[in-house]
PDB file of C-alpha atoms in Angstrom:
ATOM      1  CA  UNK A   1      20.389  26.774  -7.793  1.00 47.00           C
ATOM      2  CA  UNK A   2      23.987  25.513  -7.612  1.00 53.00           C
ATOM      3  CA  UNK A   3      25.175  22.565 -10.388  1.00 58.00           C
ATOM      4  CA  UNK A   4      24.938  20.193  -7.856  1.00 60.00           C
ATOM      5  CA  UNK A   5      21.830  20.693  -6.839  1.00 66.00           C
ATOM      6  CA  UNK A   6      20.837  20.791 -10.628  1.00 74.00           C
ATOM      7  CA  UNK A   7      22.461  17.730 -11.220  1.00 74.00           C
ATOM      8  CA  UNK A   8      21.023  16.027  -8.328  1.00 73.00           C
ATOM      9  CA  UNK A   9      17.482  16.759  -9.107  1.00 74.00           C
ATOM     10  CA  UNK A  10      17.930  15.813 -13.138  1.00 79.00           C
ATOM     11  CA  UNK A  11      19.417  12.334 -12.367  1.00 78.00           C
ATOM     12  CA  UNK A  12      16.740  11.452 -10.321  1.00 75.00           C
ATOM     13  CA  UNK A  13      14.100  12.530 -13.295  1.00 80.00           C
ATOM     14  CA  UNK A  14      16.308  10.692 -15.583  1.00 83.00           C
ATOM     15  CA  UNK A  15      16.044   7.895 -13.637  1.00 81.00           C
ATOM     16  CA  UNK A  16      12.399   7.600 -13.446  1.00 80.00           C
ATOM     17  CA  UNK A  17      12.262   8.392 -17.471  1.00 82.00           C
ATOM     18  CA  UNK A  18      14.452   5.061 -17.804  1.00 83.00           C
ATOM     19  CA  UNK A  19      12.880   3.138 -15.724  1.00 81.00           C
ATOM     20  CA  UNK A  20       9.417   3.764 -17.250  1.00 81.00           C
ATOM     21  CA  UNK A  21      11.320   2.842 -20.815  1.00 82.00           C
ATOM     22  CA  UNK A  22      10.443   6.436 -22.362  1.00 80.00           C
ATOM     23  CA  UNK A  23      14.626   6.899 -22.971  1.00 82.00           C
ATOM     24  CA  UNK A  24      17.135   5.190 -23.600  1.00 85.00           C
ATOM     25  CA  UNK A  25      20.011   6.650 -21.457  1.00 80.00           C
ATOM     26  CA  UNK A  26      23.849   6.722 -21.415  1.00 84.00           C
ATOM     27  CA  UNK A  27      25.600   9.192 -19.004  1.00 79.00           C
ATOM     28  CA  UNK A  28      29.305  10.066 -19.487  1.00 80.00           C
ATOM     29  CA  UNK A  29      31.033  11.715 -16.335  1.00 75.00           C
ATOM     30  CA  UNK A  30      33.467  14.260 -16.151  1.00 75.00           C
ATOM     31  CA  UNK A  31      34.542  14.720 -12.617  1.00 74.00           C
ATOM     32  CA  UNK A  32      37.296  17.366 -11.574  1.00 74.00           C
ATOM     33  CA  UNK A  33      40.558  16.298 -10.631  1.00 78.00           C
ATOM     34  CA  UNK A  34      41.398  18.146  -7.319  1.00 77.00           C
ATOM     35  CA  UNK A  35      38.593  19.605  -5.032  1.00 69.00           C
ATOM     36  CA  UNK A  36      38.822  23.129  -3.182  1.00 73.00           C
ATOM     37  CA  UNK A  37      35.543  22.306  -0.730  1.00 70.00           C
ATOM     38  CA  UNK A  38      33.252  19.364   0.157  1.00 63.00           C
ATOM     39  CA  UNK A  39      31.677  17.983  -3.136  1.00 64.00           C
ATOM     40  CA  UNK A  40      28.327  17.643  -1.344  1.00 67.00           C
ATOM     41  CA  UNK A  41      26.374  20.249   0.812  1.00 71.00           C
ATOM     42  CA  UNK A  42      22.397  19.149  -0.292  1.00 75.00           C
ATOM     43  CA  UNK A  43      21.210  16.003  -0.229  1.00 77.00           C
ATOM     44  CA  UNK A  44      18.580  15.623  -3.098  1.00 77.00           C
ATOM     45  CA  UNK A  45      15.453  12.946  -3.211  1.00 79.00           C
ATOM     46  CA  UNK A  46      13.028  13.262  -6.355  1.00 78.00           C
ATOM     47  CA  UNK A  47      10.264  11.498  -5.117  1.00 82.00           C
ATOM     48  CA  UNK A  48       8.267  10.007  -8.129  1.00 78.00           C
ATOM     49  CA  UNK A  49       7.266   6.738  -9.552  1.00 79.00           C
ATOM     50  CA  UNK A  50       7.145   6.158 -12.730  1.00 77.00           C
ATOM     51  CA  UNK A  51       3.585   4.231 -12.346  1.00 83.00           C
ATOM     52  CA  UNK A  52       1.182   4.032  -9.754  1.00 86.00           C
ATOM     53  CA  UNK A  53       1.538   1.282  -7.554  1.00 88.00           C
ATOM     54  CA  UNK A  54      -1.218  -0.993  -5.614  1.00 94.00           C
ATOM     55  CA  UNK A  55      -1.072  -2.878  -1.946  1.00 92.00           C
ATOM     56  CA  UNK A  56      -1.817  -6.387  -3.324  1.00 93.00           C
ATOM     57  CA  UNK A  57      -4.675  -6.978  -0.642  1.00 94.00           C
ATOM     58  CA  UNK A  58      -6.678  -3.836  -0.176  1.00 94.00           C
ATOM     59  CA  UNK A  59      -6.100  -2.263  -3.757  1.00 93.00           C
ATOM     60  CA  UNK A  60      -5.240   1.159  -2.179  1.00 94.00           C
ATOM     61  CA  UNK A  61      -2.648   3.438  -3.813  1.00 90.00           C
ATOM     62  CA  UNK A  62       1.335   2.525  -1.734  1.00 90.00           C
ATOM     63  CA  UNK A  63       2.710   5.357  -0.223  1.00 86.00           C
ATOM     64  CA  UNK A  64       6.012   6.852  -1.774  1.00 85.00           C
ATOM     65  CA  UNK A  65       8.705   8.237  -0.156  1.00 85.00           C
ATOM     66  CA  UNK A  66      12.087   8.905   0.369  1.00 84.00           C
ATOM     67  CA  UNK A  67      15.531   7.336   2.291  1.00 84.00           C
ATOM     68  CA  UNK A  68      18.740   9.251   3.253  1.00 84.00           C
ATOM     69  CA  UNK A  69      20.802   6.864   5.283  1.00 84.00           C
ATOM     70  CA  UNK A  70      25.121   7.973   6.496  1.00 84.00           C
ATOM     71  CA  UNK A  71      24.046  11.690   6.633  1.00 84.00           C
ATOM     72  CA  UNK A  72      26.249  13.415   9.452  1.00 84.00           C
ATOM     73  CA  UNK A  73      24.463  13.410  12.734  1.00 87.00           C
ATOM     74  CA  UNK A  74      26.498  16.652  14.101  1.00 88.00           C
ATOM     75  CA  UNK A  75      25.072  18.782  10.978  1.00 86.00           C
ATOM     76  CA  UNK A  76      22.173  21.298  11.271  1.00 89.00           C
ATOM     77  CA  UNK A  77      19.631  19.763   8.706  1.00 89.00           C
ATOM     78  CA  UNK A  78      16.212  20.874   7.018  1.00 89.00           C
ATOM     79  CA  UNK A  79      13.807  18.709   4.646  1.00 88.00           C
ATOM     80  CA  UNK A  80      11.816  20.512   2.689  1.00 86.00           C
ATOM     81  CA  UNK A  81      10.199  20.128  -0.416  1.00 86.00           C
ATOM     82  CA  UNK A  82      11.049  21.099  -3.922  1.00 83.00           C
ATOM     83  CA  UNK A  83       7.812  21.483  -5.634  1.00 84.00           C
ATOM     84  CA  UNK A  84       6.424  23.562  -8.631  1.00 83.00           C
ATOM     85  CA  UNK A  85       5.395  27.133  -7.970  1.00 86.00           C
ATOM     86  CA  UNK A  86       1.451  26.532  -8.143  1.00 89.00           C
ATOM     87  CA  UNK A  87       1.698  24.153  -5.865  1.00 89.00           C
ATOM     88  CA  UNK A  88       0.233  24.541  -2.246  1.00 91.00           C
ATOM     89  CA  UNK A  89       2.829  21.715  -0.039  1.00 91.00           C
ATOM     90  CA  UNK A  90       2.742  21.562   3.556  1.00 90.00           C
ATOM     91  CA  UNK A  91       3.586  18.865   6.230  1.00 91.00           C
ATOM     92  CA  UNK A  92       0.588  17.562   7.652  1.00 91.00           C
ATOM     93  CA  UNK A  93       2.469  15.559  10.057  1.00 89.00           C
ATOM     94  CA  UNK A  94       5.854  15.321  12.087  1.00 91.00           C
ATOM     95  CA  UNK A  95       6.913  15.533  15.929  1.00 90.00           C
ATOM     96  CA  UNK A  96       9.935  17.367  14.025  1.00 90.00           C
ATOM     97  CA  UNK A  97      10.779  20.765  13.675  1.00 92.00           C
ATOM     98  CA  UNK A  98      11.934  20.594   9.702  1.00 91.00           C
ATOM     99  CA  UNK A  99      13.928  23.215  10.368  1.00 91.00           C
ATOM    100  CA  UNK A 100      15.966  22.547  12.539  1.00 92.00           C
ATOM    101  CA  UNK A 101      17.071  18.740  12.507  1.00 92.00           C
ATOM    102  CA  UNK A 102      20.333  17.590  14.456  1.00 92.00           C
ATOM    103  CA  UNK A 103      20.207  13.901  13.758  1.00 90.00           C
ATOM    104  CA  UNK A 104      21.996  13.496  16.975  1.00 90.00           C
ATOM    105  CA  UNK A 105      19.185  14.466  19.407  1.00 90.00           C
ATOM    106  CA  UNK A 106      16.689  11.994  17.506  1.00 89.00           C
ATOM    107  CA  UNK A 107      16.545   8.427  18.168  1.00 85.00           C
ATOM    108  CA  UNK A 108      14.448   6.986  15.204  1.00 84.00           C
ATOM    109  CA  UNK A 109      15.150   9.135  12.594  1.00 86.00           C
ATOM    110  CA  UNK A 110      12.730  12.125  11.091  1.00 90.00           C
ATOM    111  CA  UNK A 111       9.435  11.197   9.566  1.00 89.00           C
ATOM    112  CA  UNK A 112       7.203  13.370   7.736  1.00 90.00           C
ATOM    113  CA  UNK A 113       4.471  13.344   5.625  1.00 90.00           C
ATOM    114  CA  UNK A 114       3.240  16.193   3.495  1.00 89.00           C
ATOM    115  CA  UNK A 115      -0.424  16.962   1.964  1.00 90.00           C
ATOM    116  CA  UNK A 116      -0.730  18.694  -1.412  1.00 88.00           C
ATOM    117  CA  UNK A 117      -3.565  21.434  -0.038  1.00 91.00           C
ATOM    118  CA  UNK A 118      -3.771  23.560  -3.169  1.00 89.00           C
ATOM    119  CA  UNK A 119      -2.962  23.418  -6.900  1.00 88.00           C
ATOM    120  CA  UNK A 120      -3.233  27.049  -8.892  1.00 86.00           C
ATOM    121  CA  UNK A 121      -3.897  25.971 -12.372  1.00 81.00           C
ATOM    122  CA  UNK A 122      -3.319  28.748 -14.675  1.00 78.00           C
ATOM    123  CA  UNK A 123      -3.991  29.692 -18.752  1.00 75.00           C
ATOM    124  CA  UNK A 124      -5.196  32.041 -20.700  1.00 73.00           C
ATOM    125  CA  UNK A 125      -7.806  31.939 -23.667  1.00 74.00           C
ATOM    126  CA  UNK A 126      -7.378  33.952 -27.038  1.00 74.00           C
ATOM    127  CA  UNK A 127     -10.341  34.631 -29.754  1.00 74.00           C
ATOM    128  CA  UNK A 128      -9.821  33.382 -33.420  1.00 77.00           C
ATOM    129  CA  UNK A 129     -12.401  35.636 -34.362  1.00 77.00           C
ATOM    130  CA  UNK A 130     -10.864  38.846 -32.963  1.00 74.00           C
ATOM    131  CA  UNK A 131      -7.695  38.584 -34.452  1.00 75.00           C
ATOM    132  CA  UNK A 132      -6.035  36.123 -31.496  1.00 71.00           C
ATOM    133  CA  UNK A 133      -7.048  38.820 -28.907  1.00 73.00           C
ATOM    134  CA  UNK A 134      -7.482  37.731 -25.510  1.00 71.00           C
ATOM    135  CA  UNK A 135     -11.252  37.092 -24.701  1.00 72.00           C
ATOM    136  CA  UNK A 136     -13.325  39.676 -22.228  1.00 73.00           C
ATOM    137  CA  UNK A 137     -15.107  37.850 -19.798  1.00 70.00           C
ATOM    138  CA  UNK A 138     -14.731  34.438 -20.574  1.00 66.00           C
ATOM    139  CA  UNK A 139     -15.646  31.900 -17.369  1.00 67.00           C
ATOM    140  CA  UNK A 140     -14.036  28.844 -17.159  1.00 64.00           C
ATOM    141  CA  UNK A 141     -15.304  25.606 -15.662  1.00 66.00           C
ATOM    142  CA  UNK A 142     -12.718  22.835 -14.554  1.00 65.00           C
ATOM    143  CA  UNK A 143     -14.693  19.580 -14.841  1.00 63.00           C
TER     144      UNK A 143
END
């Protein structure tokens, strides 16, 4: 992961963290003076609220998303998701191959919307009566 990218992705968690008022935040730049290539090859989204929001009349969760508008139309683009490594993403739904997007040859710009199918949760279990040693045969329920 490049320090763009990196920077990209922590801004927008930063973001969300001040916004929720859980930091207080002050960000100092320090750009470089000359540059030997185009500053910006990934464009970066972190989709996440800091609270769940409500539609006013039928009390159902409000989708979230994300917005790229003055992205070059002649480039070869892909969305894809970012997601932790227990987690199962797909898109569910898009007349779009992801892979190959050319903004050009689309009219109303790329829509898609993803379904979280899986979720691995993992951990492990030790035994304060054996001396911290990992339990033998222990079955866990997830309520």
């Amino acid at each position: 992961v490049s320090t763009q990218s990196t920077g990209q992705q922590i801004s927008q968690i930063l973001a969300v963290l001040h916004q929720a008022k859980l930091i207080s935040l002050t960000i100092f730049l320090n750009p470089i003076e000359k540059l030997s290539e185009i500053p910006v090859q990934r464009f970066y989204r972190y989709v996440l609220e800091p609270e769940l929001r409500f539609d006013k009349e039928t009390g159902e969760i409000t989708e979230v998303g994300s917005h790229f508008t003055d992205l070059l139309p002649h480039l070869l683009l892909t969305m894809s998701l970012s997601t932790p490594v227990n987690w199962m993403v797909a898109s569910t739904n898009s007349p779009h191959d992801l892979d190959n997007i050319r903004l050009n040859d689309v009219k109303d710009g790329v829509h898609a919307e993803y379904t979280l199918d899986y979720l691995v949760i993992e951990g492990h279990s030790h035994d304060p009566l054996r001396y911290n040693n990992p339990t033998k045969g222990l079955q866990n329920d997830l309520v």
